[in-house]
Coordinates of C-alpha atoms and ligand atoms in Angstrom, one line a residue:
X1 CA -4.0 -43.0 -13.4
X2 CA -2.0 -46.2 -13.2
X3 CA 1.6 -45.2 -11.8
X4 CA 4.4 -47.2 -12.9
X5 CA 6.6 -46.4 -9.7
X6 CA 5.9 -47.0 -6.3
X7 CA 4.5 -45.3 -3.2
X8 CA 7.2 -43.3 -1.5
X9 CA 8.1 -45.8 0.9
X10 CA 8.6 -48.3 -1.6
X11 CA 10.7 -45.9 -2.9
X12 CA 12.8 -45.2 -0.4
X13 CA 13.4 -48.7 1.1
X14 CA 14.6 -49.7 -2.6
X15 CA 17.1 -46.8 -2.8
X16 CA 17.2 -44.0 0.1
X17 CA 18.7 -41.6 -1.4
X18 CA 15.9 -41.2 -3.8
X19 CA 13.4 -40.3 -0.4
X20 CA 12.9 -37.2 -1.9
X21 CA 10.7 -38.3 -4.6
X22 CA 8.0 -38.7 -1.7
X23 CA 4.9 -37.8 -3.7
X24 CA 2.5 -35.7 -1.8
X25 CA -1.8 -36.1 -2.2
X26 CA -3.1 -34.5 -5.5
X27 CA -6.5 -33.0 -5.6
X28 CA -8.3 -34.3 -8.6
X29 CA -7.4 -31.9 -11.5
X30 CA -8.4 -30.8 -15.1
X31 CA -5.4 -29.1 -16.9
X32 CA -6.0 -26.7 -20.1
X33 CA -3.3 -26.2 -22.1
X34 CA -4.0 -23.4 -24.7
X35 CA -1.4 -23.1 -27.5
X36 CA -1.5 -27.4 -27.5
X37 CA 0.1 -27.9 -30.3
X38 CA 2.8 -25.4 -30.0
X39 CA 6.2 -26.5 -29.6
X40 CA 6.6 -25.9 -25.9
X41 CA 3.7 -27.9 -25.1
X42 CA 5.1 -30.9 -27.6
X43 CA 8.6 -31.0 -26.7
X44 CA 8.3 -30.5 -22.8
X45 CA 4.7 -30.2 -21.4
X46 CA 3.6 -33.4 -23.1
X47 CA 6.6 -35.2 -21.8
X48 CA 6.5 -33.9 -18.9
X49 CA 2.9 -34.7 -18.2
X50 CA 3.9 -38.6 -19.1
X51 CA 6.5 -39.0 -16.7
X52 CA 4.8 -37.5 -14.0
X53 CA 2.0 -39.9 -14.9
X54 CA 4.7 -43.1 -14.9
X55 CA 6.1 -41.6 -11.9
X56 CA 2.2 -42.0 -10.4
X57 CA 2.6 -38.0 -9.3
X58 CA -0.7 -37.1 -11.3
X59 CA -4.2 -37.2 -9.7
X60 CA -5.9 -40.3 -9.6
X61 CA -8.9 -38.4 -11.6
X62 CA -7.1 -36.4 -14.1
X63 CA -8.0 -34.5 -17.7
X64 CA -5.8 -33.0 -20.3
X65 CA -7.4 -30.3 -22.7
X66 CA -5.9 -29.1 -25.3
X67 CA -6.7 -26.2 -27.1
X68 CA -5.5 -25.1 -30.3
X69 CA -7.0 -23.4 -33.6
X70 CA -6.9 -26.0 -36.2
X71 CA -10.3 -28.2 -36.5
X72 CA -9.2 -31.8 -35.6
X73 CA -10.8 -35.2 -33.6
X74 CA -10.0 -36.4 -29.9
X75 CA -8.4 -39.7 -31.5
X76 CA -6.3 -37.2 -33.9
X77 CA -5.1 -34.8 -30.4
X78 CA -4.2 -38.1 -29.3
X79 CA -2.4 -39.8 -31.4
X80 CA -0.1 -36.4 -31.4
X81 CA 0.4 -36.8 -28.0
X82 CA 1.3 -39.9 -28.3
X83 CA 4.2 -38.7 -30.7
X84 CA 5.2 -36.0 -29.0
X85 CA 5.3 -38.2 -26.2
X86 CA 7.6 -40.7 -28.2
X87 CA 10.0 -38.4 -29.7
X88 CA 11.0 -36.0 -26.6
X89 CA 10.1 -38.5 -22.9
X90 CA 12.9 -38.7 -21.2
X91 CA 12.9 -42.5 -21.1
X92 CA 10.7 -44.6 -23.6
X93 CA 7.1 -45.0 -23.0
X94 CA 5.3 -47.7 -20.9
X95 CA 2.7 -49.0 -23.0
X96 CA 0.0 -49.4 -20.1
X97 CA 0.7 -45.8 -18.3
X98 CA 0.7 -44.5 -21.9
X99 CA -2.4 -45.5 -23.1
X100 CA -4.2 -44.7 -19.5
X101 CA -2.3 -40.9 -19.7
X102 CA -3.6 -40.7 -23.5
X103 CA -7.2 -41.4 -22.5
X104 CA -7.2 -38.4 -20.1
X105 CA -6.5 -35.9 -23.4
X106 CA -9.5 -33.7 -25.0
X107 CA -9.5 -31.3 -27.7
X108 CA -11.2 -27.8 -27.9
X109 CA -10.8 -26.7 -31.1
X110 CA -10.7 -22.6 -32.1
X111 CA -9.3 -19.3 -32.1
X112 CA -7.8 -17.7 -28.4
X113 CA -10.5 -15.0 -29.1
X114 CA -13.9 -16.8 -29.9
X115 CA -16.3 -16.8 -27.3
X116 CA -17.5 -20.4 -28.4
X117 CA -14.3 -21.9 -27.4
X118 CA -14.7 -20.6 -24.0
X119 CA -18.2 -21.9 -23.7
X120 CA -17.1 -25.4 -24.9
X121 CA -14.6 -25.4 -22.4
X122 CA -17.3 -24.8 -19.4
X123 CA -19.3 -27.3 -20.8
X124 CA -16.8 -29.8 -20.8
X125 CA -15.0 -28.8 -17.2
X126 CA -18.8 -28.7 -15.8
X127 CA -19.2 -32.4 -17.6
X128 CA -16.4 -33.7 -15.5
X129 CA -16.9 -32.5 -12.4
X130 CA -20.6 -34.0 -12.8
X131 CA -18.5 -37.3 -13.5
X132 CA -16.4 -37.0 -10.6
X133 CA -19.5 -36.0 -8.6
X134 CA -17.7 -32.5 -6.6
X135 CA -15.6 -29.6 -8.6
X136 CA -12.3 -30.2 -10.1
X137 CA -9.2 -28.0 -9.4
X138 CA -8.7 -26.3 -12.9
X139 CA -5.6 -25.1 -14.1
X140 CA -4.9 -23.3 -17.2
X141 CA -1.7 -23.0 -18.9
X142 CA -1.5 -20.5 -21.8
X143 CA 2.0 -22.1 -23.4
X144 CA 0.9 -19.4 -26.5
X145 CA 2.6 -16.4 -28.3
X146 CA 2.1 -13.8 -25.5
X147 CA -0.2 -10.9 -27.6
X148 CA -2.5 -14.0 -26.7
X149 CA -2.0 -14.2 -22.3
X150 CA -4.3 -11.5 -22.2
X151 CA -6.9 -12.0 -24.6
X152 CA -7.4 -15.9 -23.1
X153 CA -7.3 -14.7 -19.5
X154 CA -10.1 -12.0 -20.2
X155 CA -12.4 -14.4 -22.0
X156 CA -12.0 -17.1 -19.2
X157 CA -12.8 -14.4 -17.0
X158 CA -15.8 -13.5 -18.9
X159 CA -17.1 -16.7 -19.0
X160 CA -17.0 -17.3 -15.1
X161 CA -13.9 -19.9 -15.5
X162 CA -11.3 -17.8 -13.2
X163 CA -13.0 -19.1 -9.6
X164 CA -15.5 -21.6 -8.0
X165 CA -16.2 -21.9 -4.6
X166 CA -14.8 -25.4 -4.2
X167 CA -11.9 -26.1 -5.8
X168 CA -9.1 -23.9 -6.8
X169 CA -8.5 -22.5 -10.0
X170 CA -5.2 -21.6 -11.6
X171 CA -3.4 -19.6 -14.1
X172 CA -0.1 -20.7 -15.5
X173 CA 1.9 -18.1 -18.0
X174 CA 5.0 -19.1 -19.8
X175 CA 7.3 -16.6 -20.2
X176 CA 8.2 -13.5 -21.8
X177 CA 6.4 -12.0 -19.3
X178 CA 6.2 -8.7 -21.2
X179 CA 9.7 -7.2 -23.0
X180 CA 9.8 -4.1 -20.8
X181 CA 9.1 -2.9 -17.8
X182 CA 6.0 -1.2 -19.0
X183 CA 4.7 -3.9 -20.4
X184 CA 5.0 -6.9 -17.5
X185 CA 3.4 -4.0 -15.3
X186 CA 0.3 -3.7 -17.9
X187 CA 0.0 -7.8 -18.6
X188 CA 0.1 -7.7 -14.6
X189 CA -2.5 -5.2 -14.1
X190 CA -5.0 -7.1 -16.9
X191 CA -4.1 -10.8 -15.4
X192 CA -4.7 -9.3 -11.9
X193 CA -7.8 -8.2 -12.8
X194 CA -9.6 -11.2 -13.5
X195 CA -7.3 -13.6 -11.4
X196 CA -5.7 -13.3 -7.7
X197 CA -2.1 -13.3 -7.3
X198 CA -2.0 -16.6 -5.5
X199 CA -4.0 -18.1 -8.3
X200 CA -1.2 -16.8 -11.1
X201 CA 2.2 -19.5 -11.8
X202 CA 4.2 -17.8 -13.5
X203 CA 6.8 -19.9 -15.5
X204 CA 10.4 -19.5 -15.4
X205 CA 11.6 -23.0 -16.2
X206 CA 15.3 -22.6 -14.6
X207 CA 13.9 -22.7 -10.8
X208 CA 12.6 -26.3 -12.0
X209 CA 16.0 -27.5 -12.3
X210 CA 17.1 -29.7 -9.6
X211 CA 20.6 -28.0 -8.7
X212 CA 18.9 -24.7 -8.9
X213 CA 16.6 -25.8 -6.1
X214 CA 19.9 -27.2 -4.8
X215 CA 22.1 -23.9 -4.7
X216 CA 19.4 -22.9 -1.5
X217 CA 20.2 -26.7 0.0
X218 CA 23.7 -25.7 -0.3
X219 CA 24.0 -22.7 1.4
X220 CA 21.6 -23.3 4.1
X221 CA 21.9 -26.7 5.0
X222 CA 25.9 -26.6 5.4
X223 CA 27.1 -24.6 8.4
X224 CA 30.4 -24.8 6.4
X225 CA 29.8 -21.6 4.0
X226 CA 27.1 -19.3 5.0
X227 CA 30.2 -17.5 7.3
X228 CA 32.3 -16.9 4.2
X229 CA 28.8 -15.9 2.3
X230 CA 29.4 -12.0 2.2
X231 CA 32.0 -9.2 1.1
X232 CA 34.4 -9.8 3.2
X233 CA 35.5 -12.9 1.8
X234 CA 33.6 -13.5 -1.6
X235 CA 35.6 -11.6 -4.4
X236 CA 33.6 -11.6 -7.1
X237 CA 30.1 -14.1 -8.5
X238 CA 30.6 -14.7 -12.6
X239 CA 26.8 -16.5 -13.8
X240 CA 27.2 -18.3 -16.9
X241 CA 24.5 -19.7 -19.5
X242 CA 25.9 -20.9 -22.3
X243 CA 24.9 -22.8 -25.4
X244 CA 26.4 -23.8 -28.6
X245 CA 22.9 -24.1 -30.2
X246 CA 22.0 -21.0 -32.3
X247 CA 18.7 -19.7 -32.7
X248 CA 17.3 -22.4 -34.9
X249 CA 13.7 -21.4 -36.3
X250 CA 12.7 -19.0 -33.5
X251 CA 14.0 -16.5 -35.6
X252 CA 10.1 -14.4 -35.4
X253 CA 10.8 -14.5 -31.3
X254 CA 14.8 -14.2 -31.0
X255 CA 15.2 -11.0 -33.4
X256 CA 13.0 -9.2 -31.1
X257 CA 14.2 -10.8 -27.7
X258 CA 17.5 -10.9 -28.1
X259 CA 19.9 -12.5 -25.3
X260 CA 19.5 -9.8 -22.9
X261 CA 15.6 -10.5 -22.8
X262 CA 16.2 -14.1 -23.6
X263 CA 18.2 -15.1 -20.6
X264 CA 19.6 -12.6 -18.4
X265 CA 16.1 -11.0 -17.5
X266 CA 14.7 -14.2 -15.8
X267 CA 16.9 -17.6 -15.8
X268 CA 20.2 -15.7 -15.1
X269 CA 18.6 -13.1 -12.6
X270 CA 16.8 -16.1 -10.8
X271 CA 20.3 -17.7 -10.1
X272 CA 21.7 -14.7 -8.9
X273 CA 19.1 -14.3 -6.4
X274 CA 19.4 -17.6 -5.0
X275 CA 23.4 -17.0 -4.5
X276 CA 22.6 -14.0 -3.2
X277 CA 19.5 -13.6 -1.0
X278 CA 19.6 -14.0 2.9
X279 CA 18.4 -17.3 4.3
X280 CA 14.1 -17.4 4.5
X281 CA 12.9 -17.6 8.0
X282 CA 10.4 -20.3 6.4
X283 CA 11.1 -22.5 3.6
X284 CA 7.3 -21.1 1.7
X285 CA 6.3 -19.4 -1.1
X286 CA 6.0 -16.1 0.8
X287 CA 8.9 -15.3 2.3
X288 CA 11.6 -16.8 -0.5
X289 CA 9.8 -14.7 -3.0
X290 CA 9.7 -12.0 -0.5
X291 CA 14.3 -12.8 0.0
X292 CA 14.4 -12.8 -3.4
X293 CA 13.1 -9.5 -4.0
X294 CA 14.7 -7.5 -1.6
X295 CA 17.8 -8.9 -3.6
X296 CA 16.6 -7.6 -7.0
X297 CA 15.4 -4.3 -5.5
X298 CA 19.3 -4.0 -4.4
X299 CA 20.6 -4.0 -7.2
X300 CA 21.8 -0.9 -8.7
X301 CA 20.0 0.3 -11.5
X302 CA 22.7 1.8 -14.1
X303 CA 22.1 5.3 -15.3
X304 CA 22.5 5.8 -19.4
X305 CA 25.8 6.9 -19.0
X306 CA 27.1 3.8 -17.0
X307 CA 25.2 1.5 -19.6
X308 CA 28.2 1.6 -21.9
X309 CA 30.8 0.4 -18.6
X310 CA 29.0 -2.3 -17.6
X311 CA 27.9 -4.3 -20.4
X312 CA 28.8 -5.9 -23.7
X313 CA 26.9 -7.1 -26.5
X314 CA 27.9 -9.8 -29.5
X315 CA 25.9 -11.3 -32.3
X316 CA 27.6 -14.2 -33.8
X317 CA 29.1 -14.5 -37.1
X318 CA 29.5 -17.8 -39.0
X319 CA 31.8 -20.5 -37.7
X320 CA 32.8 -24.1 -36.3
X321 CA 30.7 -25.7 -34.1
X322 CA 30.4 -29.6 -32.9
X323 CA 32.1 -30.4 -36.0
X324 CA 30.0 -28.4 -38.3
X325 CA 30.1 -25.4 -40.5
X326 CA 27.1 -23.1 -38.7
X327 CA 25.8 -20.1 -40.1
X328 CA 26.4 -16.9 -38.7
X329 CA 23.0 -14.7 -36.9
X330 CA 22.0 -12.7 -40.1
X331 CA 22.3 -15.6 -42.6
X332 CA 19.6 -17.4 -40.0
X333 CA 16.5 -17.8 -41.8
X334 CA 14.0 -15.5 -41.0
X335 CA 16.4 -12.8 -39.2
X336 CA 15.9 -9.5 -41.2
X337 CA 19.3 -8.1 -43.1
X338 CA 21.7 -6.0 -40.9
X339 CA 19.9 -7.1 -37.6
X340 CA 21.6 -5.6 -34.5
X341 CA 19.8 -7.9 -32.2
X342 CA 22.6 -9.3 -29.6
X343 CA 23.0 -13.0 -29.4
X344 CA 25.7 -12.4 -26.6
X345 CA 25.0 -10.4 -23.4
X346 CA 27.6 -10.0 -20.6
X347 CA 26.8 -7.5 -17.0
X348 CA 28.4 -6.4 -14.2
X349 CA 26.2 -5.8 -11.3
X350 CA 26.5 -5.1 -8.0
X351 CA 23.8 -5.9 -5.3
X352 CA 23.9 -2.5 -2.6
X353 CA 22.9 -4.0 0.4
X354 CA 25.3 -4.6 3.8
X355 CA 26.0 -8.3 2.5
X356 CA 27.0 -7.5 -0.9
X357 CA 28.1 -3.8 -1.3
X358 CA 31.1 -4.2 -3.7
X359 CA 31.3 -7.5 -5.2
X360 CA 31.0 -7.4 -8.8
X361 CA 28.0 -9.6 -10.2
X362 CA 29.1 -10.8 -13.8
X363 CA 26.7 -12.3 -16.1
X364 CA 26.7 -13.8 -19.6
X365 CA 24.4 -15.5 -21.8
X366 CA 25.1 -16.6 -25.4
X367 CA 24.0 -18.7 -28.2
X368 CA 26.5 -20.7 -30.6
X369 CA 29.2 -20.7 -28.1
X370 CA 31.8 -23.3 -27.5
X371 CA 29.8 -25.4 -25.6
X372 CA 26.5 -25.7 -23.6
X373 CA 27.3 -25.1 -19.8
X374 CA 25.1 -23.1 -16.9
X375 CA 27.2 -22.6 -13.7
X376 CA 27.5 -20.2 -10.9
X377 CA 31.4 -19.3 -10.0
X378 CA 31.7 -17.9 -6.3
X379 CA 35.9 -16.8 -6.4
X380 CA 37.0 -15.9 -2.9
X381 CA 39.4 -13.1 -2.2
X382 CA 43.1 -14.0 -2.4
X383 CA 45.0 -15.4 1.0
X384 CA 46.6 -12.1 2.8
X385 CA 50.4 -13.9 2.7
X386 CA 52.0 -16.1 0.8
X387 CA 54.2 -18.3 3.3
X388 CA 56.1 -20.2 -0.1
X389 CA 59.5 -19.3 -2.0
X390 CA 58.5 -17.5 -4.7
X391 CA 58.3 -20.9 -7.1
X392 CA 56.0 -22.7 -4.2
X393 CA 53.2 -19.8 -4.4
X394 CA 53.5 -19.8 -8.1
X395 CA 50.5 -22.5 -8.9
X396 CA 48.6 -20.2 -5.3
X397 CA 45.1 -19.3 -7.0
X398 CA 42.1 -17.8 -5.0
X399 CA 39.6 -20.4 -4.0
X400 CA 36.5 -21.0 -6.4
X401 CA 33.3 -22.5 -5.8
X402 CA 31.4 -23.6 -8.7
X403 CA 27.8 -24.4 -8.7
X404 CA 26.9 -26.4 -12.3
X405 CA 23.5 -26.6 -13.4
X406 CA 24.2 -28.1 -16.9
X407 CA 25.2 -30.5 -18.0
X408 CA 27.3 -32.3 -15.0
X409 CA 25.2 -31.3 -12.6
X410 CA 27.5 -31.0 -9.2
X411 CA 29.3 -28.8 -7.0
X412 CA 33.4 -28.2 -7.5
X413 CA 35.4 -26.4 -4.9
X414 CA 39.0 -25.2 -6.2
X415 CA 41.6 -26.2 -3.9
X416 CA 45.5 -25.2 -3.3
X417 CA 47.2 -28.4 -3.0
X418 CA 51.0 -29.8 -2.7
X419 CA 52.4 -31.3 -5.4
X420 CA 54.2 -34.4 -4.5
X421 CA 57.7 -34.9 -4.1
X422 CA 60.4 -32.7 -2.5
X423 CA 59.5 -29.4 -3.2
X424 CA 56.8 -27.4 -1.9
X425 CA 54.6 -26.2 -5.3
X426 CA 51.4 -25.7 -5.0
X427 CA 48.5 -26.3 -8.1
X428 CA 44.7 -26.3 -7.7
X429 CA 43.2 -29.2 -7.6
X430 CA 39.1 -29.6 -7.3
X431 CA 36.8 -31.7 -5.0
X432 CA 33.6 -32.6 -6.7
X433 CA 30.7 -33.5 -5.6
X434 CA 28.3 -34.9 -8.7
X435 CA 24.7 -35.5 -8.5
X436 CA 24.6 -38.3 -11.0
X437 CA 27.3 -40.4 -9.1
X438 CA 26.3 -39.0 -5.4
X439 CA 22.4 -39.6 -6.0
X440 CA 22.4 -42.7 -8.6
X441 CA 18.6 -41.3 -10.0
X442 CA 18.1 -39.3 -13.5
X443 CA 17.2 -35.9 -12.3
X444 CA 13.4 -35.0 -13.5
X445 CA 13.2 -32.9 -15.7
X446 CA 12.4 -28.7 -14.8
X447 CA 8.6 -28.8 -16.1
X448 CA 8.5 -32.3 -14.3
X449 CA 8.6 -30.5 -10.8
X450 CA 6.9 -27.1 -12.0
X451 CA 3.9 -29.2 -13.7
X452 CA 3.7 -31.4 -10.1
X453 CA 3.7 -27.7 -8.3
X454 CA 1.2 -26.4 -10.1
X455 CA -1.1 -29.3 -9.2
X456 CA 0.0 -29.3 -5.7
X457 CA -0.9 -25.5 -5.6
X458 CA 2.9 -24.7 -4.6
X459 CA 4.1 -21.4 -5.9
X460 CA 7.3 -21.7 -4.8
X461 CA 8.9 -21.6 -7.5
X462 CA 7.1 -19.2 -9.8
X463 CA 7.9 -15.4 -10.2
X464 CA 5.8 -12.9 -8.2
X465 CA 4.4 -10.1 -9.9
X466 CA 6.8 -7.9 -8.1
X467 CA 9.6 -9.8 -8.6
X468 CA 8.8 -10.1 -12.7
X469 CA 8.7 -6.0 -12.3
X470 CA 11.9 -6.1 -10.2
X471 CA 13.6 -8.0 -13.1
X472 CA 12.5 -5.9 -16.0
X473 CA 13.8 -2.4 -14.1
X474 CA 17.0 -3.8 -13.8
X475 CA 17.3 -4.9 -17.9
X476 CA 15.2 -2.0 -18.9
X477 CA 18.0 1.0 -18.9
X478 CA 20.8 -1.6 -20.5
X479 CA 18.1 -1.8 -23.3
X480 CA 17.2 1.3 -24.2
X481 CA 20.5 2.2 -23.9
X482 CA 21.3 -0.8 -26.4
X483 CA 19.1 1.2 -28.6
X484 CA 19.9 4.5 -28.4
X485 CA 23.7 3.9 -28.9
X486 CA 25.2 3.6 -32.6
X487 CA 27.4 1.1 -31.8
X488 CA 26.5 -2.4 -32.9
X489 CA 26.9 -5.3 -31.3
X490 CA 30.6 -6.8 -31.4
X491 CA 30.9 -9.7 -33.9
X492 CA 32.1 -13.6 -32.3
X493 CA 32.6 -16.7 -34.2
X494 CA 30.0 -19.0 -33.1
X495 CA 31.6 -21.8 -31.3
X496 CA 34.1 -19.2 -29.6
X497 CA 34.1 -18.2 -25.9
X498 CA 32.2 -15.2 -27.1
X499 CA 33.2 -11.8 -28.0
X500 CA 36.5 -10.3 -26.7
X501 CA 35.0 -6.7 -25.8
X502 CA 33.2 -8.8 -22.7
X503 CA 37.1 -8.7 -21.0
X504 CA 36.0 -4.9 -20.7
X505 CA 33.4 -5.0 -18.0
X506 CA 36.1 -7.0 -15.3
X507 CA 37.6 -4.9 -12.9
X508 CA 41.1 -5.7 -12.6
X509 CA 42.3 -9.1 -11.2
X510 CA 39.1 -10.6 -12.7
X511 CA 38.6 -12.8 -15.5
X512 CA 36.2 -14.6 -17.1
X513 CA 35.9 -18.6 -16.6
X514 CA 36.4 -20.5 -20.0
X515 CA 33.5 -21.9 -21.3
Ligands
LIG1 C1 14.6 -20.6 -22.9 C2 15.1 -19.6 -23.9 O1 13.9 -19.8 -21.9 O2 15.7 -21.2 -22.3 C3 15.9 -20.4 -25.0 O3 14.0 -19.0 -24.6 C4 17.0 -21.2 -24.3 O4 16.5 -19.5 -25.9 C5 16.5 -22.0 -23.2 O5 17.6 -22.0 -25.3 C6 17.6 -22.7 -22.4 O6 17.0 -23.6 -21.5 P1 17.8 -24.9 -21.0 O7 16.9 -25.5 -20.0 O8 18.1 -25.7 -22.2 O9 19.1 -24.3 -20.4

């Protein structure tokens, strides 16, 4: 592929702080993408794909096949690439690396469970590595509706495409990985039958984002906050993911899903481990998986009974946002009358282990909220004294250390500061560090980094089978207690903070950040 940037030290000697875009050596690589017309694979797989290829991070032998069910010509595949490509790239399209990335692209036409398509497909990987003259690494990334993961990863396996001696092979599965416990453990079971557990990505797009990666930089890196890291000092952790979008046409997926599934089960649980877990001994795959799910497996799983204490549900009603009228949930198209699927999800969780035993964990996740914005609030504990008059410890709040992964990405720490002039009031004022300012590069995008792992081999950041498991047993009670109760969920204007029965689950003293 022809690569628009330069080689890493080229990069760095033109800006050093951008030395962490060293690329590393890529063996030569044929990607499958079933489900390639889908929307994922348009709005984020596709672009990412081209601006790893302008970045110069793809293999120098590299081939894209898509595979979808409707009948259509290479030069057709293409040329909807090439759209795709257009209408969601983070910046606009070289002509040259364009035309060279849309060269690499195939098409496999056919259903997920015909036999043929799977026998097309060998023919076609066996025709390139001929080309190349030794084996390709394969990778194939099933971006479909999930009755589908295993039905594609049993006929590769039946067709001899899950190994070869020479190269690696991999598996990449978008999420939901299952709705239940029950079921990630049977989807597990059937993809670790045919595949290996180191050959298996699995996709949870949240540990792609830059200051997600950068939460583990943060703690480990500076000497300054790791001694404050613990019970002792840390009050309570409030995880936010918010969005002012509602559900758009995802109605068929959402009404099932519902926020809890949606977000809390994987994007918000994976930023609570990385506040939370102790510090790897090595920076590999192994052992931060292995952190990570010693934290999940410490948290406390709530009995039925303490379902109704520590969580709150909403669904949102019609309202204002971004200067428009919006609909409210059930007047979506496509939700089904009376729906009691919850839009809005708020926890309180505590992780039981010696670091950790009686800090509340609060989490929320919404759609059609007041704005979009996913941060991580650390508030210390109160100082023991207050030294002031009375008026001079008025403005005296607790310390807060916020962690923003969208959209101004940065780090904030809440200060107690003098007002100036005679008098000695205090107010809290912030210090801010900004990745856009500090760093002077456009973040890549999450499947920018995940994509470049995957061909690296890096699994890093992808869930473990245990950890996916350790994720559902924690939402699984909160679910089926969901169900089981007769309450439904409390109505919220979309465009509000979210419902007002989510002040319930604080413990007193706490309060919920404003989105
Ligand atoms: C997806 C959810 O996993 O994450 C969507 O299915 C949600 O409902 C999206 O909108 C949010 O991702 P991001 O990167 O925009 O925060």
């Amino acid at each position: 592929m022809s690569a628009a940037a330069g080689t890493a030290a080229e990069i760095a000697a033109e800006n050093p702080l951008a030395a962490g875009l060293e690329r590393l050596p890529l063996a030569p690589t044929a990607l499958v993408i079933f489900g390639a017309t889908g929307d994922l694979a348009r709005r984020k797989l596709l672009p990412a794909l081209y601006n790893l290829a302008h970045d110069g991070a793809l293999p120098e032998r590299f081939h894209l096949i898509g595979v979808a069910r409707r009948e259509k010509a290479h030069e057709h595949y293409r040329a909807e690439c090439e759209e795709a490509i257009r209408a969601f790239s983070r910046r606009a399209p070289d002509p040259e690396v364009l035309s060279a990335f849309l060269k690499t692209a195939h098409y496999v036409p056919g259903t997920f469970d015909d036999k043929h398509v799977y026998s097309r497909l060998a023919e076609l990987l066996g025709r390139y590595d001929e080309q190349a003259g030794e084996p390709l690494a394969r990778a194939y990334y099933l971006s479909t509706a999930p009755s589908f993961f295993p039905v594609i990863v049993e006929a590769l396996g039946a067709e001899g495409l899950a190994e070869q001696s020479e190269a690696p092979v991999r598996l990449v599965i978008e999420k939901p990985f299952g709705t239940s416990l029950a079921e990630a453990r049977e989807l597990n079971r059937r993809v670790l039958a045919v595949f290996s557990e180191e050959q298996v990505f699995r996709i949870d797009h949240y540990l792609g984002k830059e200051t997600v990666q950068n939460m583990l930089a943060f703690r480990f890196a500076n000497g300054m906050f790791e001694p404050l890291w613990n019970r002792n000092y840390i009050d309570y952790v409030q995880i936010t993911a918010a969005e002012d979008i509602g559900i758009g046409s995802r109605a068929g997926y959402y009404d099932h899903a519902g926020a809890l599934r949606d977000l809390i089960q994987n994007h918000i649980l994976q930023l609570l481990c990385h506040v939370a877990m102790e510090p790897p001994v090595i920076f590999n795959a192994e052992q931060v998986r292995n952190e990570k799910v010693k934290v999940l497996r410490a948290i406390q799983v709530p009995t039925p009974e303490e379902v109704a204490d520590i969580s709150a549900r909403g669904q949102y009603g019609a309202g204002h946002v971004g200067g428009e009228d919006v609909p409210g949930y059930r007047e979506e198209e496509g939700v089904p009358e009376g729906s009691r699927t919850e839009t809005f999800a708020a926890l309180r969780l505590e992780v039981d282990n010696w670091r950790w035993a009686g800090v509340p964990f609060y989490l929320r996740a919404g759609k059609r909220l007041a704005r979009k914005l996913t941060e991580i609030a650390v508030a210390l504990k109160p100082v023991p004294h207050l030294a002031f008059s009375q008026e001079g410890s008025l403005g005296v709040r607790p310390n807060q250390l916020v962690m923003t992964v969208q959209p101004n990405e940065g780090v904030s720490l809440q200060l107690g500061a003098k007002i100036p002039g005679t008098r000695m009031s205090i107010r809290p004022v912030n210090m801010e560090f900004n990745y856009g300012t500090s760093f002077l590069s456009q973040s890549p995008e999450a499947y920018e980094r995940l994509i470049g792992d995957i061909l690296l081999g890096d699994p890093t950041l992808f869930t473990r089978d245990d950890e996916v498991e350790a994720q559902w047993a924690i939402c699984d009670p909160v679910l089926s207690a969901w169900q089981q109760s007769q309450r439904a969920p409390s109505a919220y204007e979309a465009g509000s903070q979210g419902p007002a029965d989510a002040e319930r689950i604080l413990l007193p003293g706490h309060s919920w950040r404003a989105i």
